[in-house]
Short mmCIF file of C-alpha atoms in Angstrom, two decimals:
data_model
loop_
_atom_site.label_atom_id
_atom_site.label_comp_id
_atom_site.label_asym_id
_atom_site.label_seq_id
_atom_site.Cartn_x
_atom_site.Cartn_y
_atom_site.Cartn_z
CA MET N 1 -18.77 -15.34 21.62
CA MET N 2 -19.42 -15.26 17.89
CA GLU N 3 -21.50 -11.96 18.39
CA LYS N 4 -18.47 -10.37 20.10
CA ILE N 5 -16.21 -11.32 17.27
CA LYS N 6 -18.72 -10.11 14.76
CA ALA N 7 -19.04 -6.82 16.61
CA LEU N 8 -15.25 -6.33 16.79
CA PHE N 9 -15.02 -7.06 13.00
CA VAL N 10 -17.67 -4.46 12.20
CA LYS N 11 -16.01 -1.88 14.48
CA TYR N 12 -12.59 -2.52 13.01
CA LYS N 13 -13.47 -3.58 9.55
CA GLU N 14 -11.59 -0.92 7.65
CA ILE N 15 -8.44 -1.53 9.59
CA ILE N 16 -8.72 -5.37 9.32
CA LEU N 17 -9.24 -5.10 5.57
CA TYR N 18 -6.47 -2.63 5.12
CA VAL N 19 -4.06 -4.89 6.86
CA PHE N 20 -5.29 -7.94 4.97
CA PHE N 21 -5.01 -6.27 1.53
CA GLY N 22 -1.86 -4.45 2.67
CA GLY N 23 -0.45 -7.84 3.34
CA LEU N 24 -1.37 -9.07 -0.09
CA THR N 25 0.09 -5.92 -1.63
CA THR N 26 3.27 -6.54 0.23
CA VAL N 27 3.36 -10.05 -1.08
CA VAL N 28 2.87 -8.74 -4.59
CA ASN N 29 5.67 -6.28 -4.02
CA PHE N 30 8.04 -8.91 -2.67
CA VAL N 31 7.33 -11.44 -5.36
CA VAL N 32 7.90 -8.96 -8.12
CA TYR N 33 11.03 -7.53 -6.44
CA LEU N 34 12.65 -10.82 -5.67
CA GLY N 35 11.66 -12.42 -9.05
CA LEU N 36 13.20 -9.56 -10.98
CA LYS N 37 16.26 -9.17 -8.79
CA ASN N 38 17.05 -12.80 -7.99
CA LEU N 39 15.69 -14.74 -10.97
CA LEU N 40 16.17 -12.29 -13.73
CA GLY N 41 19.18 -10.31 -12.44
CA VAL N 42 17.51 -6.93 -12.70
CA PRO N 43 19.43 -4.29 -10.64
CA MET N 44 18.03 -3.70 -7.12
CA VAL N 45 16.57 -0.12 -7.70
CA ALA N 46 14.90 -1.09 -11.03
CA SER N 47 13.47 -4.18 -9.36
CA ASN N 48 12.17 -2.12 -6.49
CA ILE N 49 10.60 0.51 -8.79
CA THR N 50 8.83 -2.09 -10.90
CA ALA N 51 7.65 -3.90 -7.77
CA TRP N 52 6.37 -0.61 -6.47
CA ALA N 53 4.37 0.15 -9.74
CA VAL N 54 2.70 -3.24 -9.83
CA SER N 55 1.85 -3.16 -6.14
CA VAL N 56 0.41 0.31 -6.40
CA LEU N 57 -1.98 -0.64 -9.09
CA PHE N 58 -3.11 -3.77 -7.07
CA ALA N 59 -3.43 -1.58 -3.88
CA TYR N 60 -5.41 1.09 -5.57
CA VAL N 61 -8.09 -1.36 -6.71
CA THR N 62 -8.28 -3.18 -3.45
CA ASN N 63 -8.34 -0.11 -1.33
CA LYS N 64 -11.01 1.65 -3.50
CA LEU N 65 -13.36 -1.24 -3.66
CA TYR N 66 -12.86 -3.22 -0.45
CA VAL N 67 -11.11 -1.20 2.21
CA PHE N 68 -12.54 2.33 1.87
CA GLU N 69 -15.59 1.26 -0.30
CA SER N 70 -15.34 4.21 -2.61
CA ARG N 71 -18.09 3.36 -5.10
CA ASP N 72 -17.95 6.52 -7.28
CA MET N 73 -16.96 5.06 -10.64
CA THR N 74 -17.25 8.35 -12.64
CA PRO N 75 -14.23 9.15 -14.66
CA ARG N 76 -13.66 12.33 -12.61
CA ALA N 77 -13.70 10.44 -9.28
CA ILE N 78 -11.39 7.67 -10.59
CA VAL N 79 -8.87 10.06 -11.98
CA ARG N 80 -8.90 12.27 -8.81
CA GLU N 81 -8.46 9.23 -6.51
CA LEU N 82 -5.90 7.50 -8.77
CA VAL N 83 -3.83 10.72 -9.14
CA SER N 84 -3.87 11.29 -5.30
CA PHE N 85 -3.23 7.52 -4.61
CA VAL N 86 -0.28 7.44 -6.99
CA ALA N 87 1.16 10.74 -5.57
CA ALA N 88 0.99 9.43 -1.99
CA ARG N 89 2.55 6.08 -3.23
CA LEU N 90 5.29 7.98 -4.95
CA PHE N 91 6.14 9.57 -1.69
CA SER N 92 6.14 6.26 0.10
CA GLY N 93 7.97 4.63 -2.80
CA VAL N 94 10.77 7.20 -2.38
CA VAL N 95 10.88 6.43 1.34
CA ASP N 96 11.06 2.65 0.47
CA THR N 97 13.73 3.09 -2.17
CA GLY N 98 15.65 5.61 -0.04
CA MET N 99 15.76 3.27 2.90
CA LEU N 100 17.04 0.48 0.58
CA VAL N 101 19.87 2.58 -0.89
CA VAL N 102 20.93 4.07 2.41
CA LEU N 103 20.70 0.90 4.60
CA VAL N 104 21.90 -1.66 1.93
CA ASP N 105 24.48 0.43 -0.04
CA PHE N 106 25.90 2.57 2.68
CA CYS N 107 25.18 0.59 5.85
CA HIS N 108 25.69 -2.85 4.19
CA MET N 109 22.51 -4.31 5.77
CA ASN N 110 20.79 -7.32 4.15
CA ASP N 111 18.35 -6.10 1.50
CA VAL N 112 15.55 -8.45 2.49
CA ILE N 113 15.63 -7.25 6.08
CA VAL N 114 15.69 -3.64 5.06
CA LYS N 115 12.83 -4.35 2.62
CA ILE N 116 10.73 -5.72 5.50
CA MET N 117 11.51 -2.67 7.70
CA ALA N 118 10.72 -0.35 4.84
CA GLN N 119 7.36 -2.05 4.30
CA VAL N 120 6.33 -1.38 7.85
CA VAL N 121 7.04 2.37 7.40
CA VAL N 122 5.34 2.28 3.97
CA VAL N 123 2.11 0.54 5.15
CA ILE N 124 1.67 3.15 8.03
CA LEU N 125 2.18 6.10 5.65
CA ASN N 126 -0.05 4.72 2.99
CA TYR N 127 -2.95 4.15 5.51
CA ILE N 128 -2.73 7.65 6.75
CA PHE N 129 -2.73 9.16 3.21
CA SER N 130 -5.63 6.93 2.10
CA LYS N 131 -7.74 7.51 5.16
CA LEU N 132 -7.21 11.28 5.63
CA TRP N 133 -6.68 12.44 2.06
CA ILE N 134 -7.45 10.14 -0.91
CA PHE N 135 -10.63 8.23 -0.21
CA LYS N 136 -12.08 10.63 2.39
CA LYS N 137 -12.71 13.02 -0.37
CA GLY N 138 -14.72 10.57 -2.40
CA LYS N 139 -17.13 10.10 0.67
CA GLU N 140 -17.70 13.83 1.08
CA GLU N 141 -18.62 14.54 -2.54
#
C-alpha cells in the first residue's frame, strides 16, 4: 500500500506540490486582503492589489524552488523567470480584481465568496502559465 502511495506521489509530485503551495499562496493572499480591508479599513481594490503583490512574491519563490525545481540561480535566469512570472500574475491579478469589481460592485455579491471563486480561476491560469511558459524555459536552457 505504501509503495502505491509513493508511486502516485512521484507520478503527480509537481501537481501535488503546486496545489499545496498554491493553497499556502491563497492563504497569504486572503490574510493580507482581509487584514488590510477589515482590520485596517483599506479600500477593497487597494487591499486586493497589495495582497496580490505579496502572494506573487511568495508564489515565485515556492514555485521556482519546490514545484518546478528551477535551480538556475544566475541573475539572467532569475530576471527572466521573475519578469515572466510577474507578467503572468499581472494578467491573473487583473482577472481576480476584475471579478471582484464586476461581481461585488455591480452584481452585489459577497466579496469573500467572489474572492474564493476568483482564486479557483487564478490558480488554474497560474499553473498553465508556469508549466507551459515560465519554468519550462529554465529546463530547456
